Short mmCIF file of C-alpha atoms in Angstrom, two decimals:
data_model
loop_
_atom_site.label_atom_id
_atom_site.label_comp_id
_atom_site.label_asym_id
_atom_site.label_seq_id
_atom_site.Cartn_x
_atom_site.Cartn_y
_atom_site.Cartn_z
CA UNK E 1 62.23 -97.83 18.57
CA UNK E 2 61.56 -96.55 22.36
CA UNK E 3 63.95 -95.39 24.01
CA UNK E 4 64.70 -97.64 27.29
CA UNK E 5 64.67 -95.66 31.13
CA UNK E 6 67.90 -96.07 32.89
CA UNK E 7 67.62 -99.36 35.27
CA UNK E 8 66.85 -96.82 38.26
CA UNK E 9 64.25 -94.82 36.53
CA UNK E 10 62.57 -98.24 35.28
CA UNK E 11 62.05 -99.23 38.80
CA UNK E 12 60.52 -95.55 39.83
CA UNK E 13 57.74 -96.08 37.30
CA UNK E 14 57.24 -99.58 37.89
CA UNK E 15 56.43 -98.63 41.35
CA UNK E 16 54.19 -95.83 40.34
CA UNK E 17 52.74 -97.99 38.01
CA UNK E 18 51.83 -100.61 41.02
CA UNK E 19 50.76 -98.00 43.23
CA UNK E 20 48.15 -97.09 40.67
CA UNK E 21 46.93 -100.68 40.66
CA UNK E 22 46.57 -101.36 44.03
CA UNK E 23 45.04 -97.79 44.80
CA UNK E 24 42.51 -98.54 42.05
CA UNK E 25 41.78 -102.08 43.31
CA UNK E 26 41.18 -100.29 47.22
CA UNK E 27 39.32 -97.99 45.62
CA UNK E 28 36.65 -100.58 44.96
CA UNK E 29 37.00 -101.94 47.92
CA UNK E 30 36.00 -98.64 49.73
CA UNK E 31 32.96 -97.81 47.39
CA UNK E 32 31.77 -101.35 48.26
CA UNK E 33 31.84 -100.40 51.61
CA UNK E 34 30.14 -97.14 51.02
CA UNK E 35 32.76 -94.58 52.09
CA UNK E 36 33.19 -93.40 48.65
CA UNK E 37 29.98 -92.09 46.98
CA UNK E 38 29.33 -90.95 43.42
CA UNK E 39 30.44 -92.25 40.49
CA UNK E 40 34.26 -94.05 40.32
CA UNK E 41 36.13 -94.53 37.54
CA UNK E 42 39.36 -97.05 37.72
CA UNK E 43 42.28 -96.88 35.48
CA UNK E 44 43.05 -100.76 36.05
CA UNK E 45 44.72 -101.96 33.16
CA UNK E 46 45.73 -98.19 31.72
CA UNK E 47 48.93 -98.01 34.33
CA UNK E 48 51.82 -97.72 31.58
CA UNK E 49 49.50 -95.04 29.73
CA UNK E 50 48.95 -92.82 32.69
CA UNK E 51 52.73 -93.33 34.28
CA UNK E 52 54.35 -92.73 30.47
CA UNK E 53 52.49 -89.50 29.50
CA UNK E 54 53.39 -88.18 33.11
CA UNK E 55 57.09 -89.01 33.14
CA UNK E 56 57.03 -87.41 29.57
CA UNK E 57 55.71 -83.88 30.94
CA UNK E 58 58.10 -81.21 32.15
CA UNK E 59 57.16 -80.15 35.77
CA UNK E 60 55.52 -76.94 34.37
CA UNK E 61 53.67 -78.40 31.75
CA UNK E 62 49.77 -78.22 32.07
CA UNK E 63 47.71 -81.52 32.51
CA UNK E 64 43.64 -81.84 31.81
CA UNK E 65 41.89 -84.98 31.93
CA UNK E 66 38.39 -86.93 32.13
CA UNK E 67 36.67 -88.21 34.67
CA UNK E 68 38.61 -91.56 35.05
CA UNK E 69 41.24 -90.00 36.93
CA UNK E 70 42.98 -91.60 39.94
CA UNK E 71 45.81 -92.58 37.82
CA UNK E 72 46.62 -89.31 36.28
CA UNK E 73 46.92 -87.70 39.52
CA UNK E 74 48.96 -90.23 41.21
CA UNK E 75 51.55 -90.60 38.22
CA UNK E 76 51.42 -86.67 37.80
CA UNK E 77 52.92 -86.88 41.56
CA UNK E 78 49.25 -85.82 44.23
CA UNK E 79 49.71 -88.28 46.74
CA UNK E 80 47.57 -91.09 47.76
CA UNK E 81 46.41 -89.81 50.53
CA UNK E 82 45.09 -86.48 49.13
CA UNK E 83 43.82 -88.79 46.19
CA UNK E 84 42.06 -91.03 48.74
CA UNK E 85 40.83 -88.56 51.06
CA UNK E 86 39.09 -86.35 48.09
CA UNK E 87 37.25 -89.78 47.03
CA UNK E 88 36.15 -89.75 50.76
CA UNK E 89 34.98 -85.97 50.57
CA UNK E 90 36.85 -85.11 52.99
CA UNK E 91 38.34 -82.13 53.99
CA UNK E 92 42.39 -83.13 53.21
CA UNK E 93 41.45 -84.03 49.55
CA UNK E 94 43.26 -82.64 46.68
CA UNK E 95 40.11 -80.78 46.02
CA UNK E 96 39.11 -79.97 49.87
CA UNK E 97 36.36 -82.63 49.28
CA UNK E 98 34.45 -80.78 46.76
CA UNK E 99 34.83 -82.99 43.86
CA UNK E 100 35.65 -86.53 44.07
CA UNK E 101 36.39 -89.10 41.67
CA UNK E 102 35.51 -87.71 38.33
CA UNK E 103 37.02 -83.38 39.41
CA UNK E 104 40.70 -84.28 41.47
CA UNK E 105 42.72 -81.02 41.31
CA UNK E 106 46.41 -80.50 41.96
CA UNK E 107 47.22 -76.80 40.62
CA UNK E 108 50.68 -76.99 42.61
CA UNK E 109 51.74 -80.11 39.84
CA UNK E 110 49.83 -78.18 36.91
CA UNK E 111 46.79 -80.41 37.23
CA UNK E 112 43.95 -78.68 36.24
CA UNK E 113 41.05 -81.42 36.88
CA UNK E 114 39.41 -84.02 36.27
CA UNK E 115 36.16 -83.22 34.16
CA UNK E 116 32.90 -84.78 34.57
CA UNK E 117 31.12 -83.77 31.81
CA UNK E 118 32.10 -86.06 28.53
CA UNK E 119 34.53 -83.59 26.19
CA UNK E 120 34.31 -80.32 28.55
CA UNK E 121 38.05 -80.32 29.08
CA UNK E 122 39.05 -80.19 25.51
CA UNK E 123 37.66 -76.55 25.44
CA UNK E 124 39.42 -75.35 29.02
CA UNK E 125 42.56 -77.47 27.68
CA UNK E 126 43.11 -75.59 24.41
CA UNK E 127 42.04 -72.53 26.51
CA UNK E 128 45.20 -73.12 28.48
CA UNK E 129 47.22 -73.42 25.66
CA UNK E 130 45.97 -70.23 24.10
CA UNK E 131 47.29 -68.51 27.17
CA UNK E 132 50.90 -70.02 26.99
CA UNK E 133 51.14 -68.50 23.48
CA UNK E 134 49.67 -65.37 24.97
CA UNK E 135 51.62 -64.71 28.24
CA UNK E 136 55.29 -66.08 25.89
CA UNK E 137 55.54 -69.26 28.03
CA UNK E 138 57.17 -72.26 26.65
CA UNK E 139 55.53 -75.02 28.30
CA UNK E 140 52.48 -77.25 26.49
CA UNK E 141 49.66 -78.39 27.63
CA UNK E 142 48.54 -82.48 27.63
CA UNK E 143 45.01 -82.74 27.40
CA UNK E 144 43.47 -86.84 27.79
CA UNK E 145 40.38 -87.80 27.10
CA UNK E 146 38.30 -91.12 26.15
CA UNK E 147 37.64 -92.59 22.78
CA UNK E 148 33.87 -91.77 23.30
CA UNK E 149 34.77 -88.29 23.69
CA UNK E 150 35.29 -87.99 19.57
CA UNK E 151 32.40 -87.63 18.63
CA UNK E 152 31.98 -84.68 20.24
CA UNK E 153 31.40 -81.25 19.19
CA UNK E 154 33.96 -79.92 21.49
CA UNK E 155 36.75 -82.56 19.92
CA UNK E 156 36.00 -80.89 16.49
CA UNK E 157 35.81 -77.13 18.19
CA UNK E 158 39.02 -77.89 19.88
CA UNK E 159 41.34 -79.45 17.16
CA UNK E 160 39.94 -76.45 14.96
CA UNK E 161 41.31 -74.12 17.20
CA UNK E 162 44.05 -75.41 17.85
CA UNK E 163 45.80 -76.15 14.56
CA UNK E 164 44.15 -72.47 13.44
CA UNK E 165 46.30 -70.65 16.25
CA UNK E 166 49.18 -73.44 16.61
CA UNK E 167 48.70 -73.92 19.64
CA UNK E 168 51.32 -75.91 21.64
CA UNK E 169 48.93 -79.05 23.10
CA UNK E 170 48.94 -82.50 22.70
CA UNK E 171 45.40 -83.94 22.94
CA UNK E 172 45.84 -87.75 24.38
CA UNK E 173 42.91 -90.18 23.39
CA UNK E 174 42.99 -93.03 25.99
CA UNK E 175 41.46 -96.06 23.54
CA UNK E 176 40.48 -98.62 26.50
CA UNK E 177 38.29 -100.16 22.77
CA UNK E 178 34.74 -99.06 24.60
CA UNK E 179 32.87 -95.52 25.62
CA UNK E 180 31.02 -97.01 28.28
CA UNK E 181 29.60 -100.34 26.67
CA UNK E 182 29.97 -99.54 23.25
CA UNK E 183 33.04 -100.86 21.07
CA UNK E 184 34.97 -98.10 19.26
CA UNK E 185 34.03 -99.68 15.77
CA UNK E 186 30.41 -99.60 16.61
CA UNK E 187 30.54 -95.57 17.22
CA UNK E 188 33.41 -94.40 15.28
CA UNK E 189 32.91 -94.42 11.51
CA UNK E 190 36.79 -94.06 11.22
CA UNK E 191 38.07 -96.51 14.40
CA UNK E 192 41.88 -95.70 13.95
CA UNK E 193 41.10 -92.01 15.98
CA UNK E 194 44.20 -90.76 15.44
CA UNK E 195 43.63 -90.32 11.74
CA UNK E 196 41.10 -87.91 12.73
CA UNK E 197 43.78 -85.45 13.33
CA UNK E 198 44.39 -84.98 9.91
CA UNK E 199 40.90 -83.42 8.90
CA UNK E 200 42.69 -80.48 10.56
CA UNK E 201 46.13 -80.90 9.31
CA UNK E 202 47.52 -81.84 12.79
CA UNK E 203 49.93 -85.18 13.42
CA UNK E 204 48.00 -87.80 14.30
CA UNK E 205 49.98 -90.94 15.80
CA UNK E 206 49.18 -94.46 17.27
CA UNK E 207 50.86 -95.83 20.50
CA UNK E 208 50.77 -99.28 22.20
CA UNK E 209 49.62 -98.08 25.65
CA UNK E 210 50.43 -100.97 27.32
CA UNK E 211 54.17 -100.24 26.12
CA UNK E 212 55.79 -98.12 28.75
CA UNK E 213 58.55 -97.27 27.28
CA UNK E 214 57.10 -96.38 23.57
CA UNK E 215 54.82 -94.19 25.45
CA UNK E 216 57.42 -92.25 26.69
CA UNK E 217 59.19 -92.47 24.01
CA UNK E 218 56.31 -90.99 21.65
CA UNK E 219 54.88 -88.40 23.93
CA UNK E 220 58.67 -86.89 24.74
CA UNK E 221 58.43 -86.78 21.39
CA UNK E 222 55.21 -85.03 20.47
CA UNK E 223 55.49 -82.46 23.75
CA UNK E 224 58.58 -81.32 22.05
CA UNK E 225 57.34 -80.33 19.24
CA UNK E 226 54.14 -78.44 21.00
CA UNK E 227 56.56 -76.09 23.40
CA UNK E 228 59.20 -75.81 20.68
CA UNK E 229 57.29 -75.45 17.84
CA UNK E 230 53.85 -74.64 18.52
CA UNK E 231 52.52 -78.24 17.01
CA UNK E 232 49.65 -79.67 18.29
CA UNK E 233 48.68 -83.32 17.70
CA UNK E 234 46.80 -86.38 18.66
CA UNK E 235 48.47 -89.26 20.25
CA UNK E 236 45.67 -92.40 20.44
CA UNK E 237 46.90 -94.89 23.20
CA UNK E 238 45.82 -98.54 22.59
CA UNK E 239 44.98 -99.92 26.05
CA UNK E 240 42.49 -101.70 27.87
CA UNK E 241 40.49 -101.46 31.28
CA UNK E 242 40.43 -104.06 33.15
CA UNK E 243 37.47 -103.27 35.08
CA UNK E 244 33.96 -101.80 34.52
CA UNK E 245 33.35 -98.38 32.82
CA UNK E 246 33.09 -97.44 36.94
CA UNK E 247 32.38 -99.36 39.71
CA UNK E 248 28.81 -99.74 39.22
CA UNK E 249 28.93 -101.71 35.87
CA UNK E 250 30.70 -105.21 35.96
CA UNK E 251 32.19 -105.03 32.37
CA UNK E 252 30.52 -108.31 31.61
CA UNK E 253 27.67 -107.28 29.33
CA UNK E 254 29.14 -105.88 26.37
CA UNK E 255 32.40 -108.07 26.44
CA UNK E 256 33.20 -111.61 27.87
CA UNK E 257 35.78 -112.78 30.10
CA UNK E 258 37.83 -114.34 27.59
CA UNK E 259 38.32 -110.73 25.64
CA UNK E 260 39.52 -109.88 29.14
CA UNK E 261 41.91 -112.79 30.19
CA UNK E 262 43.10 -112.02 26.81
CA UNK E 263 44.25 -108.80 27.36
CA UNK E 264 45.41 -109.47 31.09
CA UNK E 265 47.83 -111.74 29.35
CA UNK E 266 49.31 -108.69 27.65
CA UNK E 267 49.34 -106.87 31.47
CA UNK E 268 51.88 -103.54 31.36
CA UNK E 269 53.00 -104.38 35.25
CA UNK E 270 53.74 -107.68 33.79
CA UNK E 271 55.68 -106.19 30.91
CA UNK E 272 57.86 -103.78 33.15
CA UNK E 273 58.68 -106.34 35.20
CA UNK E 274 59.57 -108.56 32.91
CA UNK E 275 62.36 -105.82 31.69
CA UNK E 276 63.19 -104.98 35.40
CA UNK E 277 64.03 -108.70 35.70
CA UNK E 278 66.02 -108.72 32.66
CA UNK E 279 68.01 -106.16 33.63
CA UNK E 280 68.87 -107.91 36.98
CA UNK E 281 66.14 -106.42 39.35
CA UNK E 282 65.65 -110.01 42.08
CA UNK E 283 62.71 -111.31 42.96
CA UNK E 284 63.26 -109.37 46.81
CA UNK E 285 63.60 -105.77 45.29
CA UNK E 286 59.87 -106.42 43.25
CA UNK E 287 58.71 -108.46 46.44
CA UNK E 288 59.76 -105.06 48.56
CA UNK E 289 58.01 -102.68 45.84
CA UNK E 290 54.88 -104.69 46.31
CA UNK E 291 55.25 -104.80 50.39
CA UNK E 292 55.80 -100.99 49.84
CA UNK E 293 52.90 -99.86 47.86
CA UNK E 294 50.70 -102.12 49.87
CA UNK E 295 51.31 -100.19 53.31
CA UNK E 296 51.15 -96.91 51.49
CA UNK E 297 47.77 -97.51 49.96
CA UNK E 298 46.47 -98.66 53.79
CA UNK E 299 48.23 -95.53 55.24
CA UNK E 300 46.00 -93.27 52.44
CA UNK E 301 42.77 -94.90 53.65
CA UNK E 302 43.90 -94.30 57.18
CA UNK E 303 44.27 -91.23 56.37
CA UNK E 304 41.03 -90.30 54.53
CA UNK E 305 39.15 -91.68 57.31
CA UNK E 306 40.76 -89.74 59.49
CA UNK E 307 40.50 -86.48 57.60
CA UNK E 308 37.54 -84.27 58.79
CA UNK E 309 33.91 -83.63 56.66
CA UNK E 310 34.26 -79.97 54.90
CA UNK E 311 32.38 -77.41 57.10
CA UNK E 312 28.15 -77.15 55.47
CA UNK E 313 28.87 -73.35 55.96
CA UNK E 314 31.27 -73.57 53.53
CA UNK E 315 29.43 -74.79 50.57
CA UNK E 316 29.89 -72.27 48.41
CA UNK E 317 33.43 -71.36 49.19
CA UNK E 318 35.22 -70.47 45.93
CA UNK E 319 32.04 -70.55 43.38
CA UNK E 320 33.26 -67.06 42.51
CA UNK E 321 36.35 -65.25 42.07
CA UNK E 322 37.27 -62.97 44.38
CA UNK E 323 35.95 -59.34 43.30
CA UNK E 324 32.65 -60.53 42.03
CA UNK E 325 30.47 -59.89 44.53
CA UNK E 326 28.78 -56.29 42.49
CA UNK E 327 28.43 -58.55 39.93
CA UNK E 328 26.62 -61.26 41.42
CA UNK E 329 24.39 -58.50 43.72
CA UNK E 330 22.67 -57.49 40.71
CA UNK E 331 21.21 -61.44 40.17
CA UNK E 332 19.84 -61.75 43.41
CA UNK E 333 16.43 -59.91 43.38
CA UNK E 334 15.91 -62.78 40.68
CA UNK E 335 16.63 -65.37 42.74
CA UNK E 336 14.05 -68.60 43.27
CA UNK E 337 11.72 -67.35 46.00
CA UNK E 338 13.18 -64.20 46.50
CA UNK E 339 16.42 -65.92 48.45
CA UNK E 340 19.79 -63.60 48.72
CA UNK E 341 21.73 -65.72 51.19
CA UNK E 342 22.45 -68.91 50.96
CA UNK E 343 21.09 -70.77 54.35
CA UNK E 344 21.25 -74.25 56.13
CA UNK E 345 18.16 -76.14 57.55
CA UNK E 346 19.69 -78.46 60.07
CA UNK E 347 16.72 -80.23 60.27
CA UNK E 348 16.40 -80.76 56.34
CA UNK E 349 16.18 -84.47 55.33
CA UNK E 350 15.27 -85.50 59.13
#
């Protein structure tokens, strides 16, 4: 049985929750209009997973995801307009600009990215862990990733490791039922994922994701276990995305609209708010939460647009850490044409 929020707290994640939705639904708005280039992942549909996980994490906890995500960073507290703004490219982004939709970054909140590559985070994730155990800290670490992203070697790498070192992380597998346009039955010889935790002796657990409150409920539970215990697991969230796989695919060819409508019906915003209103939240309080969130999301765009292009002759700002520069010298009589320096044509492209 899940374990209710107060009345209060209810209404906080409901309105995270929205935010989510409508930043996700401007999102697509804005890549339409070409201000937001590369790929673009929405978590439509995913809200009460991303906002239950979140409120389940203690502030220093340690949070890796995929590439689909806006709503991790928004729940995990970055704010809109740093989210916005780094979709832009832009200068004021959570990542200065330097990695967009699929790499946000929020080290301050314990946000470690945003991964591109399908399954690279599960490696850097239980790397993180591995250095909890080894600097004494007692936080854990919550590392999400897709459905497709179990049949990976680095899944199989990962759990390995970590139930060989008990190592305090909880992997979360977001089940939206499709990697990219291919249902989980059709890819995954064993389509209930969280029984693949026990090939390595690890809990393995199903949660609605749609279910705010079991979420929370289940991942209090499991995050427990990793900082207390050292007790890694896998925690599959049922959900659904309501949109494409991004923004370029419209979701239509490998599922119909009824399979959608169908799931809308089961809608987690609809769900909390049901509850709110059962708990006596009024029509005006929702009706201000909506008028809320709506200005907020225009004030992010404002801002992104706003927000000034990262300086060219900073480029490669960062790519190394600090102190590496002997090491690096020695690499660059073997550069590609004999280049040491790394130059700008401002007439390349014209």
């Amino acid at each position: 049985m899940a374990i209710a929020p107060a009345h209060t707290d209810l209404l906080a994640l409901y309105e995270r929750m929205l935010l989510i939705r409508v930043f996700e639904t401007e999102a697509e708005r804005q890549y339409k209009a070409a201000r937001i280039g590369g790929y673009c992942h929405l978590s439509s549909g995913q809200e009460a997973t991303c906002v239950g996980v979140i409120d389940a994490m203690q502030d220093d906890d340690l949070l890796v995801t995929g590439y689909r995500s806006h709503g991790f960073a928004l729940a995990r507290g970055t704010s809109p307009e740093a989210v916005m703004a780094e979709l832009f490219g832009r200068k004021d982004g959570c990542a200065h600009g330097r990695g967009g939709s699929m790499h946000l970054l929020d080290t301050d909140r314990g946000y470690y990215g945003g991964w591109g590559i399908v399954g690279g985070q599960l490696p850097l994730a239980t790397g993180l862990a591995l250095a909890l155990v080894r600097q004494g800290k007692p936080q854990a670490v919550l590392c999400e990733l897709g459905d497709g992203a179990v049949n990976m070697g680095s899944w199989h790498e990962s759990l390995n490791l970590a139930a060989l070192w008990k190592l305090p992380i909880v992997f979360l597998v977001v089940n939206n039922k499709y990697g990219m346009g291919t249902a989980v039955d059709r890819a995954s010889a064993e389509p209930d994922l969280y029984k693949r935790a026990s090939a390595y002796r690890m809990h393995g657990e199903p949660v609605d994701g749609d279910d705010l409150e079991a979420v929370i409920e289940v991942t209090t539970r499991l995050l427990e276990r990793a900082r207390e215990e050292r007790e890694p697991a896998v925690l599959e969230a049922i959900t659904y995305r309501y949109r494409g796989h991004s923004v370029a695919d419209a979701g239509l060819a490998y599922r119909t609209k009824d399979e959608i409508a169908e799931h809308q019906r089961r809608d987690p915003l609809l769900r909390v708010a049901s509850r709110l209103r059962e708990a006596g939240s009024t029509t005006e309080q929702l009706r201000a939460i909506d008028e809320r969130v709506e200005q907020r999301v225009q004030e992010a765009v404002d801002f992104a647009k706003d927000s000034p292009e990262p300086p060219v002759d900073q480029l490669a700002w960062a790519m190394h850490a600090q102190g590496s520069d002997e090491q690096f010298a020695r690499m660059r009589p073997g550069s590609a044409f004999g280049e040491e320096e790394l130059t700008f044509d401002a007439g390349l492209g014209q």
